[in-house]
PDB file of C-alpha atoms in Angstrom:
ATOM      1  CA  UNK S   1      52.021 -16.118  10.268  1.00 59.00           C
ATOM      2  CA  UNK S   2      52.148 -19.952  10.858  1.00 69.00           C
ATOM      3  CA  UNK S   3      55.079 -21.310  12.592  1.00 71.00           C
ATOM      4  CA  UNK S   4      57.203 -23.679  10.466  1.00 73.00           C
ATOM      5  CA  UNK S   5      56.912 -27.322  11.280  1.00 70.00           C
ATOM      6  CA  UNK S   6      59.871 -29.589  11.772  1.00 70.00           C
ATOM      7  CA  UNK S   7      60.912 -31.485   8.696  1.00 67.00           C
ATOM      8  CA  UNK S   8      58.797 -34.548   8.186  1.00 63.00           C
ATOM      9  CA  UNK S   9      60.728 -37.479   6.883  1.00 67.00           C
ATOM     10  CA  UNK S  10      58.217 -39.538   4.875  1.00 63.00           C
ATOM     11  CA  UNK S  11      58.899 -43.207   4.181  1.00 62.00           C
ATOM     12  CA  UNK S  12      61.495 -43.699   1.419  1.00 57.00           C
ATOM     13  CA  UNK S  13      60.291 -44.668  -2.038  1.00 54.00           C
ATOM     14  CA  UNK S  14      61.414 -47.863  -3.763  1.00 56.00           C
ATOM     15  CA  UNK S  15      64.414 -46.312  -5.572  1.00 55.00           C
ATOM     16  CA  UNK S  16      67.735 -45.974  -3.664  1.00 55.00           C
ATOM     17  CA  UNK S  17      67.897 -42.210  -4.500  1.00 53.00           C
ATOM     18  CA  UNK S  18      64.196 -42.132  -4.459  1.00 51.00           C
ATOM     19  CA  UNK S  19      61.165 -39.808  -5.306  1.00 52.00           C
ATOM     20  CA  UNK S  20      62.261 -39.064  -8.862  1.00 51.00           C
ATOM     21  CA  UNK S  21      65.193 -36.884  -8.168  1.00 57.00           C
ATOM     22  CA  UNK S  22      67.756 -39.450  -9.259  1.00 62.00           C
ATOM     23  CA  UNK S  23      68.978 -38.470 -12.748  1.00 63.00           C
ATOM     24  CA  UNK S  24      69.664 -41.993 -13.620  1.00 68.00           C
ATOM     25  CA  UNK S  25      66.230 -43.327 -12.633  1.00 66.00           C
ATOM     26  CA  UNK S  26      64.023 -44.358 -15.637  1.00 69.00           C
ATOM     27  CA  UNK S  27      61.266 -41.960 -14.508  1.00 65.00           C
ATOM     28  CA  UNK S  28      63.637 -39.056 -14.669  1.00 64.00           C
ATOM     29  CA  UNK S  29      65.026 -39.962 -18.078  1.00 68.00           C
ATOM     30  CA  UNK S  30      61.615 -40.602 -19.489  1.00 68.00           C
ATOM     31  CA  UNK S  31      60.076 -37.397 -18.142  1.00 62.00           C
ATOM     32  CA  UNK S  32      62.866 -34.825 -17.872  1.00 60.00           C
ATOM     33  CA  UNK S  33      64.844 -34.068 -21.017  1.00 58.00           C
ATOM     34  CA  UNK S  34      67.478 -31.601 -20.083  1.00 57.00           C
ATOM     35  CA  UNK S  35      66.936 -29.269 -23.106  1.00 55.00           C
ATOM     36  CA  UNK S  36      64.963 -28.972 -26.235  1.00 59.00           C
ATOM     37  CA  UNK S  37      67.331 -29.633 -29.229  1.00 61.00           C
ATOM     38  CA  UNK S  38      67.632 -27.707 -32.410  1.00 61.00           C
ATOM     39  CA  UNK S  39      65.135 -28.221 -35.046  1.00 63.00           C
ATOM     40  CA  UNK S  40      65.813 -30.479 -38.110  1.00 61.00           C
ATOM     41  CA  UNK S  41      65.437 -27.522 -40.531  1.00 63.00           C
ATOM     42  CA  UNK S  42      68.222 -25.609 -38.726  1.00 64.00           C
ATOM     43  CA  UNK S  43      70.604 -28.503 -38.838  1.00 69.00           C
ATOM     44  CA  UNK S  44      70.485 -28.390 -42.619  1.00 75.00           C
ATOM     45  CA  UNK S  45      70.730 -24.655 -43.219  1.00 81.00           C
ATOM     46  CA  UNK S  46      73.332 -22.416 -41.286  1.00 83.00           C
ATOM     47  CA  UNK S  47      71.370 -19.281 -41.897  1.00 87.00           C
ATOM     48  CA  UNK S  48      68.267 -20.764 -40.365  1.00 86.00           C
ATOM     49  CA  UNK S  49      70.417 -22.024 -37.572  1.00 87.00           C
ATOM     50  CA  UNK S  50      71.646 -18.389 -36.778  1.00 88.00           C
ATOM     51  CA  UNK S  51      68.110 -17.094 -36.903  1.00 89.00           C
ATOM     52  CA  UNK S  52      67.007 -19.952 -34.528  1.00 90.00           C
ATOM     53  CA  UNK S  53      69.882 -19.312 -32.180  1.00 89.00           C
ATOM     54  CA  UNK S  54      69.127 -15.534 -32.176  1.00 90.00           C
ATOM     55  CA  UNK S  55      65.452 -16.263 -31.399  1.00 92.00           C
ATOM     56  CA  UNK S  56      66.467 -18.736 -28.704  1.00 91.00           C
ATOM     57  CA  UNK S  57      68.749 -16.326 -27.053  1.00 90.00           C
ATOM     58  CA  UNK S  58      66.123 -13.491 -27.002  1.00 90.00           C
ATOM     59  CA  UNK S  59      63.445 -15.858 -25.490  1.00 92.00           C
ATOM     60  CA  UNK S  60      65.871 -17.255 -22.907  1.00 91.00           C
ATOM     61  CA  UNK S  61      67.185 -13.820 -21.825  1.00 89.00           C
ATOM     62  CA  UNK S  62      63.616 -12.598 -21.312  1.00 91.00           C
ATOM     63  CA  UNK S  63      62.783 -15.844 -19.395  1.00 93.00           C
ATOM     64  CA  UNK S  64      65.735 -15.403 -17.177  1.00 91.00           C
ATOM     65  CA  UNK S  65      64.677 -11.942 -16.350  1.00 89.00           C
ATOM     66  CA  UNK S  66      61.291 -13.221 -15.443  1.00 91.00           C
ATOM     67  CA  UNK S  67      62.771 -15.671 -13.145  1.00 92.00           C
ATOM     68  CA  UNK S  68      64.829 -12.895 -11.612  1.00 89.00           C
ATOM     69  CA  UNK S  69      61.644 -10.788 -11.046  1.00 88.00           C
ATOM     70  CA  UNK S  70      60.076 -13.691  -9.364  1.00 92.00           C
ATOM     71  CA  UNK S  71      62.711 -14.151  -6.643  1.00 92.00           C
ATOM     72  CA  UNK S  72      61.594 -13.526  -2.966  1.00 94.00           C
ATOM     73  CA  UNK S  73      57.967 -13.010  -4.240  1.00 94.00           C
ATOM     74  CA  UNK S  74      54.997 -15.100  -3.015  1.00 96.00           C
ATOM     75  CA  UNK S  75      54.157 -17.432  -5.690  1.00 96.00           C
ATOM     76  CA  UNK S  76      51.043 -19.748  -6.045  1.00 96.00           C
ATOM     77  CA  UNK S  77      51.928 -23.203  -7.616  1.00 96.00           C
ATOM     78  CA  UNK S  78      49.094 -25.014  -9.283  1.00 94.00           C
ATOM     79  CA  UNK S  79      50.107 -28.729  -9.391  1.00 93.00           C
ATOM     80  CA  UNK S  80      48.429 -31.926 -10.635  1.00 91.00           C
ATOM     81  CA  UNK S  81      45.547 -33.454  -8.593  1.00 89.00           C
ATOM     82  CA  UNK S  82      44.264 -30.003  -7.915  1.00 89.00           C
ATOM     83  CA  UNK S  83      46.957 -29.189  -5.434  1.00 90.00           C
ATOM     84  CA  UNK S  84      47.501 -25.431  -4.900  1.00 93.00           C
ATOM     85  CA  UNK S  85      50.326 -24.368  -2.647  1.00 95.00           C
ATOM     86  CA  UNK S  86      51.786 -21.021  -1.924  1.00 96.00           C
ATOM     87  CA  UNK S  87      55.522 -20.378  -1.269  1.00 96.00           C
ATOM     88  CA  UNK S  88      58.202 -17.786  -1.528  1.00 96.00           C
ATOM     89  CA  UNK S  89      60.182 -18.308  -4.644  1.00 96.00           C
ATOM     90  CA  UNK S  90      64.022 -18.796  -4.334  1.00 94.00           C
ATOM     91  CA  UNK S  91      65.476 -20.051  -7.455  1.00 92.00           C
ATOM     92  CA  UNK S  92      65.250 -22.537 -10.420  1.00 92.00           C
ATOM     93  CA  UNK S  93      67.943 -24.754 -11.637  1.00 85.00           C
ATOM     94  CA  UNK S  94      69.346 -24.295 -15.171  1.00 81.00           C
ATOM     95  CA  UNK S  95      67.230 -26.945 -16.801  1.00 82.00           C
ATOM     96  CA  UNK S  96      63.948 -26.016 -15.150  1.00 87.00           C
ATOM     97  CA  UNK S  97      63.711 -29.340 -13.394  1.00 86.00           C
ATOM     98  CA  UNK S  98      63.461 -28.063  -9.745  1.00 89.00           C
ATOM     99  CA  UNK S  99      62.425 -24.976  -8.014  1.00 93.00           C
ATOM    100  CA  UNK S 100      63.884 -23.927  -4.688  1.00 94.00           C
ATOM    101  CA  UNK S 101      61.254 -22.327  -2.372  1.00 95.00           C
ATOM    102  CA  UNK S 102      60.978 -21.126   1.220  1.00 95.00           C
ATOM    103  CA  UNK S 103      57.963 -21.036   3.557  1.00 94.00           C
ATOM    104  CA  UNK S 104      55.984 -23.647   1.479  1.00 95.00           C
ATOM    105  CA  UNK S 105      52.390 -23.715   2.955  1.00 94.00           C
ATOM    106  CA  UNK S 106      51.202 -27.206   2.643  1.00 91.00           C
ATOM    107  CA  UNK S 107      48.108 -28.835   4.224  1.00 88.00           C
ATOM    108  CA  UNK S 108      50.322 -30.612   6.768  1.00 88.00           C
ATOM    109  CA  UNK S 109      52.168 -27.412   7.770  1.00 91.00           C
ATOM    110  CA  UNK S 110      54.717 -24.784   6.569  1.00 93.00           C
ATOM    111  CA  UNK S 111      58.090 -26.280   5.268  1.00 91.00           C
ATOM    112  CA  UNK S 112      60.772 -23.714   5.745  1.00 92.00           C
ATOM    113  CA  UNK S 113      62.767 -24.806   2.770  1.00 92.00           C
ATOM    114  CA  UNK S 114      61.593 -27.135  -0.067  1.00 92.00           C
ATOM    115  CA  UNK S 115      62.480 -28.309  -3.513  1.00 91.00           C
ATOM    116  CA  UNK S 116      59.595 -28.583  -5.877  1.00 92.00           C
ATOM    117  CA  UNK S 117      59.818 -30.802  -8.929  1.00 91.00           C
ATOM    118  CA  UNK S 118      58.956 -28.754 -12.012  1.00 91.00           C
ATOM    119  CA  UNK S 119      57.337 -31.753 -13.565  1.00 89.00           C
ATOM    120  CA  UNK S 120      54.720 -31.661 -10.837  1.00 92.00           C
ATOM    121  CA  UNK S 121      53.776 -28.176 -11.587  1.00 94.00           C
ATOM    122  CA  UNK S 122      51.160 -27.276 -14.137  1.00 95.00           C
ATOM    123  CA  UNK S 123      51.486 -23.428 -13.712  1.00 95.00           C
ATOM    124  CA  UNK S 124      52.503 -20.727 -11.246  1.00 95.00           C
ATOM    125  CA  UNK S 125      51.263 -17.204 -10.563  1.00 95.00           C
ATOM    126  CA  UNK S 126      52.628 -14.176  -8.962  1.00 94.00           C
ATOM    127  CA  UNK S 127      51.987 -10.540  -8.736  1.00 91.00           C
ATOM    128  CA  UNK S 128      54.713  -8.193 -10.224  1.00 83.00           C
TER     129      UNK S 128
ATOM    130  CA  UNK W   1      49.227 -33.815 -29.267  1.00 48.00           C
ATOM    131  CA  UNK W   2      50.648 -33.329 -25.934  1.00 60.00           C
ATOM    132  CA  UNK W   3      54.345 -32.648 -26.965  1.00 77.00           C
ATOM    133  CA  UNK W   4      53.490 -30.648 -30.067  1.00 86.00           C
ATOM    134  CA  UNK W   5      54.040 -27.267 -28.261  1.00 89.00           C
ATOM    135  CA  UNK W   6      57.508 -28.333 -26.931  1.00 87.00           C
ATOM    136  CA  UNK W   7      58.641 -29.281 -30.440  1.00 85.00           C
ATOM    137  CA  UNK W   8      57.728 -26.177 -32.169  1.00 88.00           C
ATOM    138  CA  UNK W   9      61.023 -24.489 -31.590  1.00 87.00           C
ATOM    139  CA  UNK W  10      62.270 -20.917 -30.988  1.00 90.00           C
ATOM    140  CA  UNK W  11      61.426 -19.539 -34.412  1.00 90.00           C
ATOM    141  CA  UNK W  12      57.817 -20.593 -34.096  1.00 91.00           C
ATOM    142  CA  UNK W  13      57.579 -19.619 -30.289  1.00 93.00           C
ATOM    143  CA  UNK W  14      58.907 -16.153 -30.972  1.00 92.00           C
ATOM    144  CA  UNK W  15      56.036 -15.492 -33.272  1.00 92.00           C
ATOM    145  CA  UNK W  16      53.547 -15.917 -30.432  1.00 93.00           C
ATOM    146  CA  UNK W  17      55.347 -13.148 -28.323  1.00 93.00           C
ATOM    147  CA  UNK W  18      53.396  -9.975 -27.576  1.00 91.00           C
ATOM    148  CA  UNK W  19      50.155 -11.643 -28.563  1.00 93.00           C
ATOM    149  CA  UNK W  20      47.121 -12.362 -26.207  1.00 94.00           C
ATOM    150  CA  UNK W  21      47.230 -16.267 -25.767  1.00 94.00           C
ATOM    151  CA  UNK W  22      44.805 -18.825 -24.302  1.00 95.00           C
ATOM    152  CA  UNK W  23      46.669 -21.855 -23.049  1.00 95.00           C
ATOM    153  CA  UNK W  24      45.048 -24.959 -21.939  1.00 94.00           C
ATOM    154  CA  UNK W  25      47.174 -26.911 -19.502  1.00 92.00           C
ATOM    155  CA  UNK W  26      47.166 -29.891 -17.284  1.00 84.00           C
ATOM    156  CA  UNK W  27      43.575 -31.222 -17.005  1.00 79.00           C
ATOM    157  CA  UNK W  28      41.295 -28.439 -18.371  1.00 80.00           C
ATOM    158  CA  UNK W  29      43.126 -25.492 -16.743  1.00 87.00           C
ATOM    159  CA  UNK W  30      42.874 -22.528 -18.851  1.00 92.00           C
ATOM    160  CA  UNK W  31      45.023 -19.429 -18.725  1.00 93.00           C
ATOM    161  CA  UNK W  32      44.862 -16.121 -20.698  1.00 93.00           C
ATOM    162  CA  UNK W  33      47.336 -13.403 -21.025  1.00 94.00           C
ATOM    163  CA  UNK W  34      49.819 -11.432 -23.022  1.00 94.00           C
ATOM    164  CA  UNK W  35      52.779 -13.656 -23.864  1.00 94.00           C
ATOM    165  CA  UNK W  36      56.090 -12.224 -22.745  1.00 92.00           C
ATOM    166  CA  UNK W  37      58.415 -15.133 -23.586  1.00 94.00           C
ATOM    167  CA  UNK W  38      58.720 -18.898 -24.029  1.00 94.00           C
ATOM    168  CA  UNK W  39      61.685 -20.598 -22.307  1.00 93.00           C
ATOM    169  CA  UNK W  40      63.615 -22.447 -24.985  1.00 90.00           C
ATOM    170  CA  UNK W  41      64.789 -25.004 -22.417  1.00 88.00           C
ATOM    171  CA  UNK W  42      61.504 -26.079 -20.910  1.00 89.00           C
ATOM    172  CA  UNK W  43      58.954 -24.606 -23.455  1.00 92.00           C
ATOM    173  CA  UNK W  44      57.199 -22.778 -20.513  1.00 94.00           C
ATOM    174  CA  UNK W  45      55.172 -19.788 -21.295  1.00 95.00           C
ATOM    175  CA  UNK W  46      55.089 -16.526 -19.474  1.00 95.00           C
ATOM    176  CA  UNK W  47      51.805 -14.652 -19.641  1.00 94.00           C
ATOM    177  CA  UNK W  48      50.919 -11.282 -18.028  1.00 93.00           C
ATOM    178  CA  UNK W  49      47.616  -9.793 -17.194  1.00 92.00           C
ATOM    179  CA  UNK W  50      47.135  -6.125 -16.485  1.00 89.00           C
ATOM    180  CA  UNK W  51      44.875  -5.562 -13.506  1.00 86.00           C
ATOM    181  CA  UNK W  52      42.798  -2.433 -12.836  1.00 84.00           C
ATOM    182  CA  UNK W  53      44.994  -1.319  -9.913  1.00 83.00           C
ATOM    183  CA  UNK W  54      47.878  -0.925 -12.232  1.00 79.00           C
ATOM    184  CA  UNK W  55      49.599  -4.116 -11.065  1.00 83.00           C
ATOM    185  CA  UNK W  56      50.498  -7.114 -13.136  1.00 88.00           C
ATOM    186  CA  UNK W  57      49.622 -10.695 -12.628  1.00 92.00           C
ATOM    187  CA  UNK W  58      52.231 -13.119 -14.142  1.00 94.00           C
ATOM    188  CA  UNK W  59      51.430 -16.619 -15.000  1.00 94.00           C
ATOM    189  CA  UNK W  60      54.074 -19.176 -15.894  1.00 95.00           C
ATOM    190  CA  UNK W  61      52.744 -22.311 -17.573  1.00 95.00           C
ATOM    191  CA  UNK W  62      55.079 -25.268 -17.678  1.00 94.00           C
ATOM    192  CA  UNK W  63      55.856 -26.416 -21.121  1.00 92.00           C
ATOM    193  CA  UNK W  64      55.429 -30.106 -20.357  1.00 90.00           C
ATOM    194  CA  UNK W  65      51.808 -29.443 -19.148  1.00 92.00           C
ATOM    195  CA  UNK W  66      50.691 -27.410 -22.200  1.00 93.00           C
ATOM    196  CA  UNK W  67      47.812 -29.029 -24.164  1.00 92.00           C
ATOM    197  CA  UNK W  68      46.818 -26.305 -26.536  1.00 92.00           C
ATOM    198  CA  UNK W  69      47.854 -22.773 -27.381  1.00 93.00           C
ATOM    199  CA  UNK W  70      45.492 -20.308 -29.163  1.00 93.00           C
ATOM    200  CA  UNK W  71      46.105 -16.825 -30.256  1.00 94.00           C
ATOM    201  CA  UNK W  72      43.350 -14.404 -29.323  1.00 94.00           C
ATOM    202  CA  UNK W  73      44.630 -11.074 -30.537  1.00 93.00           C
ATOM    203  CA  UNK W  74      47.755  -8.869 -31.332  1.00 91.00           C
ATOM    204  CA  UNK W  75      48.943  -6.225 -28.866  1.00 88.00           C
ATOM    205  CA  UNK W  76      48.103  -2.653 -29.751  1.00 88.00           C
ATOM    206  CA  UNK W  77      50.859   0.019 -29.295  1.00 87.00           C
ATOM    207  CA  UNK W  78      49.696   0.946 -25.718  1.00 86.00           C
ATOM    208  CA  UNK W  79      49.899  -2.675 -24.483  1.00 86.00           C
ATOM    209  CA  UNK W  80      53.093  -3.171 -26.362  1.00 85.00           C
ATOM    210  CA  UNK W  81      54.481  -0.211 -24.394  1.00 83.00           C
ATOM    211  CA  UNK W  82      53.226  -1.620 -21.127  1.00 84.00           C
ATOM    212  CA  UNK W  83      54.824  -5.005 -21.839  1.00 83.00           C
ATOM    213  CA  UNK W  84      58.116  -3.480 -22.766  1.00 80.00           C
ATOM    214  CA  UNK W  85      58.224  -1.395 -19.626  1.00 77.00           C
ATOM    215  CA  UNK W  86      57.200  -4.030 -17.292  1.00 77.00           C
ATOM    216  CA  UNK W  87      59.753  -5.023 -14.739  1.00 66.00           C
ATOM    217  CA  UNK W  88      60.052  -8.531 -16.008  1.00 62.00           C
ATOM    218  CA  UNK W  89      61.945  -7.599 -19.251  1.00 65.00           C
ATOM    219  CA  UNK W  90      65.518  -6.661 -19.727  1.00 63.00           C
ATOM    220  CA  UNK W  91      65.849  -2.833 -19.834  1.00 63.00           C
ATOM    221  CA  UNK W  92      67.176  -1.315 -23.082  1.00 60.00           C
ATOM    222  CA  UNK W  93      69.318   1.737 -22.809  1.00 61.00           C
ATOM    223  CA  UNK W  94      67.575   5.038 -23.221  1.00 65.00           C
ATOM    224  CA  UNK W  95      70.308   7.629 -22.887  1.00 70.00           C
ATOM    225  CA  UNK W  96      71.604   9.674 -25.721  1.00 78.00           C
ATOM    226  CA  UNK W  97      75.009   9.188 -27.470  1.00 78.00           C
ATOM    227  CA  UNK W  98      76.629  12.221 -25.931  1.00 85.00           C
ATOM    228  CA  UNK W  99      75.709  11.319 -22.313  1.00 85.00           C
ATOM    229  CA  UNK W 100      76.884   7.795 -22.964  1.00 85.00           C
ATOM    230  CA  UNK W 101      80.233   9.119 -24.352  1.00 87.00           C
ATOM    231  CA  UNK W 102      80.638  11.290 -21.265  1.00 88.00           C
ATOM    232  CA  UNK W 103      79.928   8.364 -18.830  1.00 88.00           C
ATOM    233  CA  UNK W 104      82.148   6.013 -20.715  1.00 89.00           C
ATOM    234  CA  UNK W 105      85.075   8.494 -20.551  1.00 91.00           C
ATOM    235  CA  UNK W 106      84.495   9.085 -16.952  1.00 90.00           C
ATOM    236  CA  UNK W 107      84.431   5.419 -16.213  1.00 91.00           C
ATOM    237  CA  UNK W 108      87.516   4.766 -18.238  1.00 91.00           C
ATOM    238  CA  UNK W 109      89.466   7.384 -16.378  1.00 92.00           C
ATOM    239  CA  UNK W 110      88.324   6.104 -12.952  1.00 91.00           C
ATOM    240  CA  UNK W 111      89.408   2.347 -13.856  1.00 91.00           C
ATOM    241  CA  UNK W 112      92.647   3.731 -15.194  1.00 92.00           C
ATOM    242  CA  UNK W 113      93.241   5.770 -11.912  1.00 92.00           C
ATOM    243  CA  UNK W 114      92.828   2.356 -10.073  1.00 91.00           C
ATOM    244  CA  UNK W 115      95.759   1.091 -12.276  1.00 92.00           C
ATOM    245  CA  UNK W 116      93.635  -1.337 -14.355  1.00 92.00           C
ATOM    246  CA  UNK W 117      94.201  -1.430 -18.100  1.00 93.00           C
ATOM    247  CA  UNK W 118      91.134  -0.455 -20.012  1.00 91.00           C
ATOM    248  CA  UNK W 119      90.395   0.296 -23.661  1.00 91.00           C
ATOM    249  CA  UNK W 120      87.571   1.715 -25.496  1.00 90.00           C
ATOM    250  CA  UNK W 121      86.011  -0.609 -28.135  1.00 88.00           C
ATOM    251  CA  UNK W 122      83.304   1.161 -29.933  1.00 85.00           C
ATOM    252  CA  UNK W 123      80.593   1.889 -27.395  1.00 84.00           C
ATOM    253  CA  UNK W 124      82.017  -0.710 -24.996  1.00 87.00           C
ATOM    254  CA  UNK W 125      84.912  -0.658 -22.588  1.00 90.00           C
ATOM    255  CA  UNK W 126      87.254  -3.699 -22.584  1.00 92.00           C
ATOM    256  CA  UNK W 127      88.897  -4.230 -19.138  1.00 92.00           C
ATOM    257  CA  UNK W 128      92.118  -6.064 -18.968  1.00 90.00           C
ATOM    258  CA  UNK W 129      91.189  -8.027 -22.041  1.00 89.00           C
ATOM    259  CA  UNK W 130      88.730 -10.193 -20.100  1.00 91.00           C
ATOM    260  CA  UNK W 131      85.775  -8.025 -19.149  1.00 92.00           C
ATOM    261  CA  UNK W 132      83.406  -5.893 -21.316  1.00 91.00           C
ATOM    262  CA  UNK W 133      81.314  -2.987 -20.038  1.00 90.00           C
ATOM    263  CA  UNK W 134      78.235  -2.078 -22.133  1.00 86.00           C
ATOM    264  CA  UNK W 135      76.065   0.957 -22.121  1.00 79.00           C
ATOM    265  CA  UNK W 136      75.036   2.547 -19.720  1.00 83.00           C
ATOM    266  CA  UNK W 137      78.010   1.401 -17.759  1.00 87.00           C
ATOM    267  CA  UNK W 138      76.464   0.301 -14.426  1.00 85.00           C
ATOM    268  CA  UNK W 139      77.663  -2.580 -12.431  1.00 87.00           C
ATOM    269  CA  UNK W 140      75.105  -4.857 -13.988  1.00 84.00           C
ATOM    270  CA  UNK W 141      76.374  -4.072 -17.434  1.00 86.00           C
ATOM    271  CA  UNK W 142      79.736  -5.939 -16.864  1.00 89.00           C
ATOM    272  CA  UNK W 143      80.248  -9.113 -18.713  1.00 87.00           C
ATOM    273  CA  UNK W 144      83.095 -11.528 -18.075  1.00 89.00           C
ATOM    274  CA  UNK W 145      83.852 -15.285 -17.690  1.00 87.00           C
ATOM    275  CA  UNK W 146      86.293 -14.456 -14.927  1.00 89.00           C
ATOM    276  CA  UNK W 147      84.276 -14.156 -11.662  1.00 89.00           C
ATOM    277  CA  UNK W 148      86.952 -12.618  -9.593  1.00 91.00           C
ATOM    278  CA  UNK W 149      87.635  -9.755 -12.025  1.00 91.00           C
ATOM    279  CA  UNK W 150      83.916  -9.261 -12.497  1.00 91.00           C
ATOM    280  CA  UNK W 151      83.474  -8.898  -8.684  1.00 92.00           C
ATOM    281  CA  UNK W 152      86.360  -6.317  -8.479  1.00 91.00           C
ATOM    282  CA  UNK W 153      85.248  -4.195 -11.364  1.00 91.00           C
ATOM    283  CA  UNK W 154      81.600  -4.287 -10.242  1.00 91.00           C
ATOM    284  CA  UNK W 155      82.731  -2.979  -6.749  1.00 91.00           C
ATOM    285  CA  UNK W 156      84.851  -0.361  -8.422  1.00 90.00           C
ATOM    286  CA  UNK W 157      81.913   1.037 -10.453  1.00 90.00           C
ATOM    287  CA  UNK W 158      79.739   0.830  -7.467  1.00 88.00           C
ATOM    288  CA  UNK W 159      82.124   3.095  -5.583  1.00 85.00           C
ATOM    289  CA  UNK W 160      81.951   5.626  -8.350  1.00 80.00           C
ATOM    290  CA  UNK W 161      78.197   6.215  -7.964  1.00 68.00           C
TER     291      UNK W 161
END
């Protein structure tokens, strides 16, 4: 098993709270909506709204179970620019904006703990 | 067309569940599998593939990267069964009514012995007016908005088993 490298501090980006994590930065606001809002049809009709909420709840509960099943498993992240990295999944935040992972294997070494931006990820794979 | 998938909404997404899906994401990346769920917050798809060795490979495709989603086929009853029983779905209760009633009564007595008020409400137990225990009455079946009581009751139930 590769030994973890000490944390590399890369040069800071242009923004004060840089690298796209600042929730007030224009990049963040443009790319990362916190949630998908209710459909227009549901806003008009309360029965439709109930059905939509029920579907939303079922889907979200299943999804949360999937996230739970993923914890502490080795996950392969497929990111943009043909980047493929492997890490042990820790957790996701509530809006699916960041993943917390451990033992991230990168071309420059193993990062013991890391935060991955969900917006940089295309897909991820693991074995259940 | 990029955001079309994200804007479909829960009522449309749920129609894709339990079907075999082909997703095109990012730049020409293709993923196939049985759709387990779509996250309503990020529109991310969760696909599973059953391998020969009996294990499952799970793919999560981020909603923002989805280009196109195509339905390939519906699940037959065997696949449906395998999907329902996979570890990644919430377990539905499979005990009969009599066993549930027995368990519920047993648990109610135990909680009362510990001097905590508990009432039976249909098939659920209501503890101190702030916590609900659903079938089959394991620590994971407790619901409450009060973290401290949740902790205490969960530990209590655990000591019983």
